[in-house]
Amino acid sequence: MDRIIVEVGSTCTKVDRFDGNKIEKLTGKTIQFKKHYNEDKCLRENDIKELIESINDLKRISKDIYVCGTSIFRTLNEEEKTNFLNRFKKETGYDFNIISQDKEIELTVYGTTKFVNDKVCVFIGGGGSTEIAIYDKKIIETVNSKIGVIEVMQQFPDLADNFATTNLENVKQYIKSRLNFPKEKADILILAGGGHEKFARYSGIEYETNTLYSDFASPIMMDLETRKTETERYYKSISLDGIRNRVTDPDWWYATRAMSAFVLVVAEEIGAKYIVPTDIAMAYGILNA
């Protein structure tokens, strides 16, 4: 029977189906847990309901479902956390497993580096947190930050407009002053946590075939200078409304300009020459744990 892995973040819910041989990405939900929590100072009722309904809907595919949460769910106070976990169990029949930042890094890095022989940096960006790991045959350094794309979007809301009016360098400086960085450097930056390959393919930015290593889950790449040029174009010349009008998940694109700035900040700080955008999340690590 297929196994379903559901990773619930501050903004995006990622769903993977494992048939015993390969992992298939399924369409997940965009639920603004972090944004709404900042506004309401508690989990929003409609967000909880939407999550529970989406999990129950997955039962038509498989009854073997593993659900985990990151970022915003780590910050809940004990009373709210207990109430949420009990309600989720009661209304879905499944446990909701809250994953620590360190465990999230470990599980995600496992999936991104299965076919990597070189020293690399793995970036895991989310709505409310950022994790960065340096891998050289094993994880040799990790750093965590309590900043994600939602904080950046609250500071620069125009990034969700058809074209951004805020200068990319201003966004990068805001992020750089708040983000923790590893001491180690790496030529290759792997983007993980979900959605980065999807962004590259559907945003219209340039990329090429990954020639750094062979991995069916990491098929594309770009050099740093191309990524810089294309990110500038994504801010000023690529219509976000045009993208939202042609995709099936327009809400997902809300914070993509903010995430693009995070990528450049990390790439420049660690001295990366190449960037490999992937859709790899924790599912690979969870399945092999």
PDB file of C-alpha atoms in Angstrom:
ATOM      1  CA  MET A   1       0.000   0.000   0.000  1.00  0.00           C
ATOM      2  CA  ASP A   2       1.167   3.536  -0.717  1.00  0.00           C
ATOM      3  CA  ARG A   3       2.469   5.605   2.177  1.00  0.00           C
ATOM      4  CA  ILE A   4       1.709   9.314   2.390  1.00  0.00           C
ATOM      5  CA  ILE A   5       4.135  11.759   4.048  1.00  0.00           C
ATOM      6  CA  VAL A   6       2.675  15.178   4.900  1.00  0.00           C
ATOM      7  CA  GLU A   7       4.970  17.994   6.009  1.00  0.00           C
ATOM      8  CA  VAL A   8       3.109  21.024   7.375  1.00  0.00           C
ATOM      9  CA  GLY A   9       5.077  24.261   7.416  1.00  0.00           C
ATOM     10  CA  SER A  10       4.312  27.861   8.240  1.00  0.00           C
ATOM     11  CA  THR A  11       2.890  28.401   4.768  1.00  0.00           C
ATOM     12  CA  CYS A  12       3.124  25.309   2.579  1.00  0.00           C
ATOM     13  CA  THR A  13       1.909  21.779   3.202  1.00  0.00           C
ATOM     14  CA  LYS A  14       4.022  19.320   1.209  1.00  0.00           C
ATOM     15  CA  VAL A  15       2.600  15.904   0.322  1.00  0.00           C
ATOM     16  CA  ASP A  16       4.665  12.945  -0.946  1.00  0.00           C
ATOM     17  CA  ARG A  17       3.408   9.495  -1.928  1.00  0.00           C
ATOM     18  CA  PHE A  18       5.777   6.532  -1.669  1.00  0.00           C
ATOM     19  CA  ASP A  19       4.767   3.383  -3.591  1.00  0.00           C
ATOM     20  CA  GLY A  20       7.598   1.251  -2.260  1.00  0.00           C
ATOM     21  CA  ASN A  21       9.967   2.213  -5.063  1.00  0.00           C
ATOM     22  CA  LYS A  22       9.770   5.925  -5.769  1.00  0.00           C
ATOM     23  CA  ILE A  23       8.460   9.147  -4.259  1.00  0.00           C
ATOM     24  CA  GLU A  24       5.811  11.132  -6.119  1.00  0.00           C
ATOM     25  CA  LYS A  25       4.988  14.737  -5.287  1.00  0.00           C
ATOM     26  CA  LEU A  26       1.276  15.355  -4.780  1.00  0.00           C
ATOM     27  CA  THR A  27      -0.427  18.739  -4.731  1.00  0.00           C
ATOM     28  CA  GLY A  28      -0.235  20.243  -1.261  1.00  0.00           C
ATOM     29  CA  LYS A  29      -2.051  23.082   0.420  1.00  0.00           C
ATOM     30  CA  THR A  30      -0.980  26.678   0.916  1.00  0.00           C
ATOM     31  CA  ILE A  31      -2.193  27.583   4.415  1.00  0.00           C
ATOM     32  CA  GLN A  32      -0.863  30.810   5.907  1.00  0.00           C
ATOM     33  CA  PHE A  33      -0.339  29.504   9.467  1.00  0.00           C
ATOM     34  CA  LYS A  34       2.520  31.885  10.295  1.00  0.00           C
ATOM     35  CA  LYS A  35       0.979  34.994   8.740  1.00  0.00           C
ATOM     36  CA  HIS A  36      -2.367  34.416  10.436  1.00  0.00           C
ATOM     37  CA  TYR A  37      -0.721  33.506  13.750  1.00  0.00           C
ATOM     38  CA  ASN A  38       1.116  36.821  13.715  1.00  0.00           C
ATOM     39  CA  GLU A  39      -2.187  38.593  13.099  1.00  0.00           C
ATOM     40  CA  ASP A  40      -4.345  36.647  15.595  1.00  0.00           C
ATOM     41  CA  LYS A  41      -1.727  35.577  18.188  1.00  0.00           C
ATOM     42  CA  CYS A  42      -3.110  32.046  17.941  1.00  0.00           C
ATOM     43  CA  LEU A  43      -3.751  29.397  15.303  1.00  0.00           C
ATOM     44  CA  ARG A  44      -6.658  30.480  13.130  1.00  0.00           C
ATOM     45  CA  GLU A  45      -9.703  28.204  13.264  1.00  0.00           C
ATOM     46  CA  ASN A  46     -10.155  28.127   9.482  1.00  0.00           C
ATOM     47  CA  ASP A  47      -6.514  27.120   9.022  1.00  0.00           C
ATOM     48  CA  ILE A  48      -6.871  24.199  11.426  1.00  0.00           C
ATOM     49  CA  LYS A  49     -10.074  23.088   9.726  1.00  0.00           C
ATOM     50  CA  GLU A  50      -8.497  23.288   6.270  1.00  0.00           C
ATOM     51  CA  LEU A  51      -5.525  21.203   7.412  1.00  0.00           C
ATOM     52  CA  ILE A  52      -7.708  18.542   9.020  1.00  0.00           C
ATOM     53  CA  GLU A  53      -9.954  18.363   5.948  1.00  0.00           C
ATOM     54  CA  SER A  54      -6.936  17.975   3.672  1.00  0.00           C
ATOM     55  CA  ILE A  55      -5.568  15.089   5.769  1.00  0.00           C
ATOM     56  CA  ASN A  56      -8.916  13.319   5.820  1.00  0.00           C
ATOM     57  CA  ASP A  57      -9.181  13.773   2.048  1.00  0.00           C
ATOM     58  CA  LEU A  58      -5.857  11.953   1.600  1.00  0.00           C
ATOM     59  CA  LYS A  59      -7.395   8.807   3.103  1.00  0.00           C
ATOM     60  CA  ARG A  60      -8.920   8.116  -0.332  1.00  0.00           C
ATOM     61  CA  ILE A  61      -5.354   7.481  -1.554  1.00  0.00           C
ATOM     62  CA  SER A  62      -3.973   5.640   1.461  1.00  0.00           C
ATOM     63  CA  LYS A  63      -4.709   5.056   5.124  1.00  0.00           C
ATOM     64  CA  ASP A  64      -0.970   4.920   5.855  1.00  0.00           C
ATOM     65  CA  ILE A  65      -0.321   8.617   6.526  1.00  0.00           C
ATOM     66  CA  TYR A  66       2.486  10.242   8.494  1.00  0.00           C
ATOM     67  CA  VAL A  67       1.997  13.920   9.396  1.00  0.00           C
ATOM     68  CA  CYS A  68       4.652  16.235  10.769  1.00  0.00           C
ATOM     69  CA  GLY A  69       4.939  19.961  11.408  1.00  0.00           C
ATOM     70  CA  THR A  70       7.797  22.438  11.526  1.00  0.00           C
ATOM     71  CA  SER A  71       8.463  26.127  12.222  1.00  0.00           C
ATOM     72  CA  ILE A  72       5.293  27.749  13.615  1.00  0.00           C
ATOM     73  CA  PHE A  73       4.241  24.574  15.453  1.00  0.00           C
ATOM     74  CA  ARG A  74       7.484  24.571  17.445  1.00  0.00           C
ATOM     75  CA  THR A  75       6.632  27.977  18.901  1.00  0.00           C
ATOM     76  CA  LEU A  76       3.151  27.211  20.252  1.00  0.00           C
ATOM     77  CA  ASN A  77       2.751  27.531  24.016  1.00  0.00           C
ATOM     78  CA  GLU A  78       2.143  24.274  25.853  1.00  0.00           C
ATOM     79  CA  GLU A  79      -1.610  24.746  26.284  1.00  0.00           C
ATOM     80  CA  GLU A  80      -2.221  25.625  22.644  1.00  0.00           C
ATOM     81  CA  LYS A  81       0.092  22.861  21.477  1.00  0.00           C
ATOM     82  CA  THR A  82      -1.686  20.244  23.598  1.00  0.00           C
ATOM     83  CA  ASN A  83      -5.132  21.386  22.444  1.00  0.00           C
ATOM     84  CA  PHE A  84      -4.079  21.350  18.796  1.00  0.00           C
ATOM     85  CA  LEU A  85      -2.410  17.926  18.982  1.00  0.00           C
ATOM     86  CA  ASN A  86      -5.393  16.379  20.769  1.00  0.00           C
ATOM     87  CA  ARG A  87      -7.876  17.876  18.319  1.00  0.00           C
ATOM     88  CA  PHE A  88      -5.835  16.796  15.305  1.00  0.00           C
ATOM     89  CA  LYS A  89      -5.644  13.214  16.624  1.00  0.00           C
ATOM     90  CA  LYS A  90      -9.366  13.135  17.403  1.00  0.00           C
ATOM     91  CA  GLU A  91     -10.507  14.504  14.043  1.00  0.00           C
ATOM     92  CA  THR A  92      -8.052  12.683  11.753  1.00  0.00           C
ATOM     93  CA  GLY A  93      -7.006   9.575  13.667  1.00  0.00           C
ATOM     94  CA  TYR A  94      -3.325  10.434  13.165  1.00  0.00           C
ATOM     95  CA  ASP A  95      -0.602  11.866  15.386  1.00  0.00           C
ATOM     96  CA  PHE A  96       0.825  15.271  14.464  1.00  0.00           C
ATOM     97  CA  ASN A  97       4.597  15.019  14.962  1.00  0.00           C
ATOM     98  CA  ILE A  98       6.367  18.316  15.666  1.00  0.00           C
ATOM     99  CA  ILE A  99       9.898  18.130  14.238  1.00  0.00           C
ATOM    100  CA  SER A 100      12.775  20.063  15.818  1.00  0.00           C
ATOM    101  CA  GLN A 101      14.998  22.269  13.663  1.00  0.00           C
ATOM    102  CA  ASP A 102      17.949  19.911  14.139  1.00  0.00           C
ATOM    103  CA  LYS A 103      15.891  16.890  13.084  1.00  0.00           C
ATOM    104  CA  GLU A 104      14.475  18.774  10.093  1.00  0.00           C
ATOM    105  CA  ILE A 105      18.006  19.511   8.904  1.00  0.00           C
ATOM    106  CA  GLU A 106      19.110  15.903   9.394  1.00  0.00           C
ATOM    107  CA  LEU A 107      16.140  14.423   7.530  1.00  0.00           C
ATOM    108  CA  THR A 108      16.287  16.895   4.649  1.00  0.00           C
ATOM    109  CA  VAL A 109      20.048  16.757   4.180  1.00  0.00           C
ATOM    110  CA  TYR A 110      19.814  12.976   3.939  1.00  0.00           C
ATOM    111  CA  GLY A 111      17.489  13.310   0.951  1.00  0.00           C
ATOM    112  CA  THR A 112      19.503  15.974  -0.858  1.00  0.00           C
ATOM    113  CA  THR A 113      22.939  14.395  -0.549  1.00  0.00           C
ATOM    114  CA  LYS A 114      22.338  10.732  -1.421  1.00  0.00           C
ATOM    115  CA  PHE A 115      24.276  11.110  -4.694  1.00  0.00           C
ATOM    116  CA  VAL A 116      26.608  13.951  -3.710  1.00  0.00           C
ATOM    117  CA  ASN A 117      30.351  13.385  -3.369  1.00  0.00           C
ATOM    118  CA  ASP A 118      31.478  17.006  -3.011  1.00  0.00           C
ATOM    119  CA  LYS A 119      31.238  19.421  -0.118  1.00  0.00           C
ATOM    120  CA  VAL A 120      27.882  21.227  -0.360  1.00  0.00           C
ATOM    121  CA  CYS A 121      25.664  23.619   1.554  1.00  0.00           C
ATOM    122  CA  VAL A 122      22.001  22.692   2.012  1.00  0.00           C
ATOM    123  CA  PHE A 123      19.529  25.538   2.480  1.00  0.00           C
ATOM    124  CA  ILE A 124      16.100  24.843   3.998  1.00  0.00           C
ATOM    125  CA  GLY A 125      13.955  27.957   3.899  1.00  0.00           C
ATOM    126  CA  GLY A 126      10.442  28.235   5.262  1.00  0.00           C
ATOM    127  CA  GLY A 127       7.758  30.634   6.325  1.00  0.00           C
ATOM    128  CA  GLY A 128       9.040  31.134   9.854  1.00  0.00           C
ATOM    129  CA  SER A 129      12.520  29.642  10.050  1.00  0.00           C
ATOM    130  CA  THR A 130      15.686  28.956   8.074  1.00  0.00           C
ATOM    131  CA  GLU A 131      18.094  26.057   8.433  1.00  0.00           C
ATOM    132  CA  ILE A 132      21.503  25.844   6.759  1.00  0.00           C
ATOM    133  CA  ALA A 133      23.830  22.831   6.831  1.00  0.00           C
ATOM    134  CA  ILE A 134      27.318  22.171   5.488  1.00  0.00           C
ATOM    135  CA  TYR A 135      27.745  18.576   4.304  1.00  0.00           C
ATOM    136  CA  ASP A 136      31.049  16.867   3.482  1.00  0.00           C
ATOM    137  CA  LYS A 137      30.437  13.107   3.569  1.00  0.00           C
ATOM    138  CA  LYS A 138      28.452  13.938   6.724  1.00  0.00           C
ATOM    139  CA  ILE A 139      26.889  17.014   8.295  1.00  0.00           C
ATOM    140  CA  ILE A 140      29.809  19.062   9.653  1.00  0.00           C
ATOM    141  CA  GLU A 141      28.022  22.304  10.576  1.00  0.00           C
ATOM    142  CA  THR A 142      24.452  23.523  11.046  1.00  0.00           C
ATOM    143  CA  VAL A 143      22.951  26.910  11.845  1.00  0.00           C
ATOM    144  CA  ASN A 144      19.334  27.851  12.531  1.00  0.00           C
ATOM    145  CA  SER A 145      17.534  31.183  12.341  1.00  0.00           C
ATOM    146  CA  LYS A 146      14.080  32.234  13.473  1.00  0.00           C
ATOM    147  CA  ILE A 147      13.385  34.215  10.331  1.00  0.00           C
ATOM    148  CA  GLY A 148      11.516  33.108   7.235  1.00  0.00           C
ATOM    149  CA  VAL A 149       9.747  34.522   4.226  1.00  0.00           C
ATOM    150  CA  ILE A 150       6.645  35.660   6.135  1.00  0.00           C
ATOM    151  CA  GLU A 151       8.624  38.174   8.200  1.00  0.00           C
ATOM    152  CA  VAL A 152      10.167  39.510   4.998  1.00  0.00           C
ATOM    153  CA  MET A 153       6.760  39.773   3.328  1.00  0.00           C
ATOM    154  CA  GLN A 154       5.396  41.716   6.283  1.00  0.00           C
ATOM    155  CA  GLN A 155       8.297  44.150   5.923  1.00  0.00           C
ATOM    156  CA  PHE A 156       8.037  44.373   2.122  1.00  0.00           C
ATOM    157  CA  PRO A 157       4.414  43.565   1.134  1.00  0.00           C
ATOM    158  CA  ASP A 158       4.925  44.861  -2.415  1.00  0.00           C
ATOM    159  CA  LEU A 159       6.910  41.695  -3.165  1.00  0.00           C
ATOM    160  CA  ALA A 160       3.537  40.014  -3.709  1.00  0.00           C
ATOM    161  CA  ASP A 161       2.459  42.633  -6.274  1.00  0.00           C
ATOM    162  CA  ASN A 162       2.592  42.055 -10.010  1.00  0.00           C
ATOM    163  CA  PHE A 163       6.027  43.729 -10.055  1.00  0.00           C
ATOM    164  CA  ALA A 164       8.099  44.539  -6.962  1.00  0.00           C
ATOM    165  CA  THR A 165       8.819  48.174  -6.148  1.00  0.00           C
ATOM    166  CA  THR A 166      11.309  47.438  -3.360  1.00  0.00           C
ATOM    167  CA  ASN A 167      14.888  47.078  -4.551  1.00  0.00           C
ATOM    168  CA  LEU A 168      16.253  43.523  -4.350  1.00  0.00           C
ATOM    169  CA  GLU A 169      19.399  44.732  -2.552  1.00  0.00           C
ATOM    170  CA  ASN A 170      17.291  46.289   0.217  1.00  0.00           C
ATOM    171  CA  VAL A 171      15.516  42.970   0.773  1.00  0.00           C
ATOM    172  CA  LYS A 172      18.844  41.135   0.819  1.00  0.00           C
ATOM    173  CA  GLN A 173      20.308  43.525   3.388  1.00  0.00           C
ATOM    174  CA  TYR A 174      17.254  43.073   5.627  1.00  0.00           C
ATOM    175  CA  ILE A 175      17.661  39.300   5.492  1.00  0.00           C
ATOM    176  CA  LYS A 176      21.448  39.331   5.864  1.00  0.00           C
ATOM    177  CA  SER A 177      21.297  41.380   9.067  1.00  0.00           C
ATOM    178  CA  ARG A 178      18.955  38.819  10.669  1.00  0.00           C
ATOM    179  CA  LEU A 179      20.211  35.485   9.358  1.00  0.00           C
ATOM    180  CA  ASN A 180      22.820  33.242  10.980  1.00  0.00           C
ATOM    181  CA  PHE A 181      25.453  31.786   8.629  1.00  0.00           C
ATOM    182  CA  PRO A 182      27.825  28.817   8.782  1.00  0.00           C
ATOM    183  CA  LYS A 183      31.542  29.426   9.097  1.00  0.00           C
ATOM    184  CA  GLU A 184      32.316  26.836   6.411  1.00  0.00           C
ATOM    185  CA  LYS A 185      32.097  27.635   2.691  1.00  0.00           C
ATOM    186  CA  ALA A 186      30.956  25.492  -0.237  1.00  0.00           C
ATOM    187  CA  ASP A 187      30.940  25.777  -4.024  1.00  0.00           C
ATOM    188  CA  ILE A 188      27.503  24.177  -4.367  1.00  0.00           C
ATOM    189  CA  LEU A 189      24.302  25.387  -2.706  1.00  0.00           C
ATOM    190  CA  ILE A 190      21.427  22.913  -2.742  1.00  0.00           C
ATOM    191  CA  LEU A 191      17.980  24.392  -2.184  1.00  0.00           C
ATOM    192  CA  ALA A 192      15.726  22.010  -0.270  1.00  0.00           C
ATOM    193  CA  GLY A 193      12.569  22.020   1.813  1.00  0.00           C
ATOM    194  CA  GLY A 194      10.298  21.891  -1.211  1.00  0.00           C
ATOM    195  CA  GLY A 195       9.260  24.002  -4.165  1.00  0.00           C
ATOM    196  CA  HIS A 196      12.577  25.346  -5.479  1.00  0.00           C
ATOM    197  CA  GLU A 197      12.671  23.281  -8.664  1.00  0.00           C
ATOM    198  CA  LYS A 198       8.983  24.042  -9.176  1.00  0.00           C
ATOM    199  CA  PHE A 199       9.735  27.762  -8.826  1.00  0.00           C
ATOM    200  CA  ALA A 200      12.538  27.627 -11.380  1.00  0.00           C
ATOM    201  CA  ARG A 201      10.469  25.755 -13.931  1.00  0.00           C
ATOM    202  CA  TYR A 202       7.292  27.830 -13.677  1.00  0.00           C
ATOM    203  CA  SER A 203       8.641  31.313 -12.910  1.00  0.00           C
ATOM    204  CA  GLY A 204      10.388  31.703 -16.233  1.00  0.00           C
ATOM    205  CA  ILE A 205      13.926  32.107 -14.862  1.00  0.00           C
ATOM    206  CA  GLU A 206      16.805  30.448 -16.707  1.00  0.00           C
ATOM    207  CA  TYR A 207      18.316  27.120 -15.645  1.00  0.00           C
ATOM    208  CA  GLU A 208      20.252  24.233 -17.176  1.00  0.00           C
ATOM    209  CA  THR A 209      20.723  20.503 -16.706  1.00  0.00           C
ATOM    210  CA  ASN A 210      22.523  19.555 -13.487  1.00  0.00           C
ATOM    211  CA  THR A 211      26.015  18.438 -14.514  1.00  0.00           C
ATOM    212  CA  LEU A 212      27.462  18.554 -10.983  1.00  0.00           C
ATOM    213  CA  TYR A 213      26.053  15.171  -9.941  1.00  0.00           C
ATOM    214  CA  SER A 214      23.407  12.729 -11.130  1.00  0.00           C
ATOM    215  CA  ASP A 215      20.185  12.568  -9.088  1.00  0.00           C
ATOM    216  CA  PHE A 216      16.695  12.178 -10.580  1.00  0.00           C
ATOM    217  CA  ALA A 217      15.377  14.407  -7.776  1.00  0.00           C
ATOM    218  CA  SER A 218      17.913  17.175  -8.569  1.00  0.00           C
ATOM    219  CA  PRO A 219      17.809  17.518 -12.365  1.00  0.00           C
ATOM    220  CA  ILE A 220      18.514  21.248 -12.837  1.00  0.00           C
ATOM    221  CA  MET A 221      21.022  23.909 -11.771  1.00  0.00           C
ATOM    222  CA  MET A 222      22.279  27.421 -12.553  1.00  0.00           C
ATOM    223  CA  ASP A 223      25.488  29.321 -11.892  1.00  0.00           C
ATOM    224  CA  LEU A 224      25.442  32.142  -9.342  1.00  0.00           C
ATOM    225  CA  GLU A 225      25.659  34.975 -11.880  1.00  0.00           C
ATOM    226  CA  THR A 226      22.691  33.604 -13.803  1.00  0.00           C
ATOM    227  CA  ARG A 227      20.688  33.350 -10.592  1.00  0.00           C
ATOM    228  CA  LYS A 228      21.534  36.961  -9.688  1.00  0.00           C
ATOM    229  CA  THR A 229      20.467  38.256 -13.092  1.00  0.00           C
ATOM    230  CA  GLU A 230      17.305  36.175 -13.155  1.00  0.00           C
ATOM    231  CA  THR A 231      16.295  37.203  -9.624  1.00  0.00           C
ATOM    232  CA  GLU A 232      16.563  40.862 -10.618  1.00  0.00           C
ATOM    233  CA  ARG A 233      14.363  40.068 -13.599  1.00  0.00           C
ATOM    234  CA  TYR A 234      11.888  38.236 -11.371  1.00  0.00           C
ATOM    235  CA  TYR A 235      11.545  41.366  -9.235  1.00  0.00           C
ATOM    236  CA  LYS A 236      11.242  43.912 -12.023  1.00  0.00           C
ATOM    237  CA  SER A 237      10.262  42.270 -15.307  1.00  0.00           C
ATOM    238  CA  ILE A 238       8.435  38.981 -14.736  1.00  0.00           C
ATOM    239  CA  SER A 239       4.707  39.388 -14.103  1.00  0.00           C
ATOM    240  CA  LEU A 240       3.664  37.610 -10.916  1.00  0.00           C
ATOM    241  CA  ASP A 241       0.012  38.028 -11.927  1.00  0.00           C
ATOM    242  CA  GLY A 242       0.851  36.294 -15.203  1.00  0.00           C
ATOM    243  CA  ILE A 243       2.255  33.327 -13.308  1.00  0.00           C
ATOM    244  CA  ARG A 244      -0.661  33.194 -10.867  1.00  0.00           C
ATOM    245  CA  ASN A 245      -3.136  33.243 -13.766  1.00  0.00           C
ATOM    246  CA  ARG A 246      -1.622  30.183 -15.421  1.00  0.00           C
ATOM    247  CA  VAL A 247      -0.837  27.936 -12.427  1.00  0.00           C
ATOM    248  CA  THR A 248      -3.218  25.818 -10.345  1.00  0.00           C
ATOM    249  CA  ASP A 249      -1.842  27.044  -6.987  1.00  0.00           C
ATOM    250  CA  PRO A 250      -1.635  30.868  -7.202  1.00  0.00           C
ATOM    251  CA  ASP A 251      -1.472  31.357  -3.415  1.00  0.00           C
ATOM    252  CA  TRP A 252       1.800  29.400  -3.281  1.00  0.00           C
ATOM    253  CA  TRP A 253       3.574  32.191  -5.184  1.00  0.00           C
ATOM    254  CA  TYR A 254       2.901  34.819  -2.513  1.00  0.00           C
ATOM    255  CA  ALA A 255       6.389  34.770  -0.932  1.00  0.00           C
ATOM    256  CA  THR A 256       8.526  33.564  -3.847  1.00  0.00           C
ATOM    257  CA  ARG A 257      10.306  36.893  -4.314  1.00  0.00           C
ATOM    258  CA  ALA A 258      11.242  36.881  -0.624  1.00  0.00           C
ATOM    259  CA  MET A 259      12.563  33.328  -0.934  1.00  0.00           C
ATOM    260  CA  SER A 260      14.562  34.314  -4.018  1.00  0.00           C
ATOM    261  CA  ALA A 261      16.331  36.966  -1.959  1.00  0.00           C
ATOM    262  CA  PHE A 262      17.114  34.423   0.806  1.00  0.00           C
ATOM    263  CA  VAL A 263      18.738  32.173  -1.798  1.00  0.00           C
ATOM    264  CA  LEU A 264      21.058  34.905  -3.038  1.00  0.00           C
ATOM    265  CA  VAL A 265      22.009  36.018   0.474  1.00  0.00           C
ATOM    266  CA  VAL A 266      23.023  32.487   1.483  1.00  0.00           C
ATOM    267  CA  ALA A 267      24.737  31.738  -1.832  1.00  0.00           C
ATOM    268  CA  GLU A 268      26.868  34.871  -1.637  1.00  0.00           C
ATOM    269  CA  GLU A 269      27.718  34.377   2.038  1.00  0.00           C
ATOM    270  CA  ILE A 270      28.957  30.798   1.615  1.00  0.00           C
ATOM    271  CA  GLY A 271      30.815  31.541  -1.632  1.00  0.00           C
ATOM    272  CA  ALA A 272      28.671  29.299  -3.830  1.00  0.00           C
ATOM    273  CA  LYS A 273      29.449  29.078  -7.545  1.00  0.00           C
ATOM    274  CA  TYR A 274      26.426  26.917  -8.423  1.00  0.00           C
ATOM    275  CA  ILE A 275      22.860  26.578  -7.174  1.00  0.00           C
ATOM    276  CA  VAL A 276      20.817  23.375  -7.410  1.00  0.00           C
ATOM    277  CA  PRO A 277      17.075  23.999  -6.827  1.00  0.00           C
ATOM    278  CA  THR A 278      15.172  20.890  -5.702  1.00  0.00           C
ATOM    279  CA  ASP A 279      11.747  19.956  -4.430  1.00  0.00           C
ATOM    280  CA  ILE A 280      13.278  17.560  -1.889  1.00  0.00           C
ATOM    281  CA  ALA A 281      11.827  17.846   1.616  1.00  0.00           C
ATOM    282  CA  MET A 282      11.927  15.592   4.703  1.00  0.00           C
ATOM    283  CA  ALA A 283      10.084  12.668   3.103  1.00  0.00           C
ATOM    284  CA  TYR A 284      13.268  10.909   1.949  1.00  0.00           C
ATOM    285  CA  GLY A 285      14.752  11.045   5.429  1.00  0.00           C
ATOM    286  CA  ILE A 286      11.512  10.038   7.135  1.00  0.00           C
ATOM    287  CA  LEU A 287      11.115   6.974   4.915  1.00  0.00           C
ATOM    288  CA  ASN A 288      14.655   5.848   5.714  1.00  0.00           C
ATOM    289  CA  ALA A 289      14.657   6.768   9.408  1.00  0.00           C
TER     290      ALA A 289
END
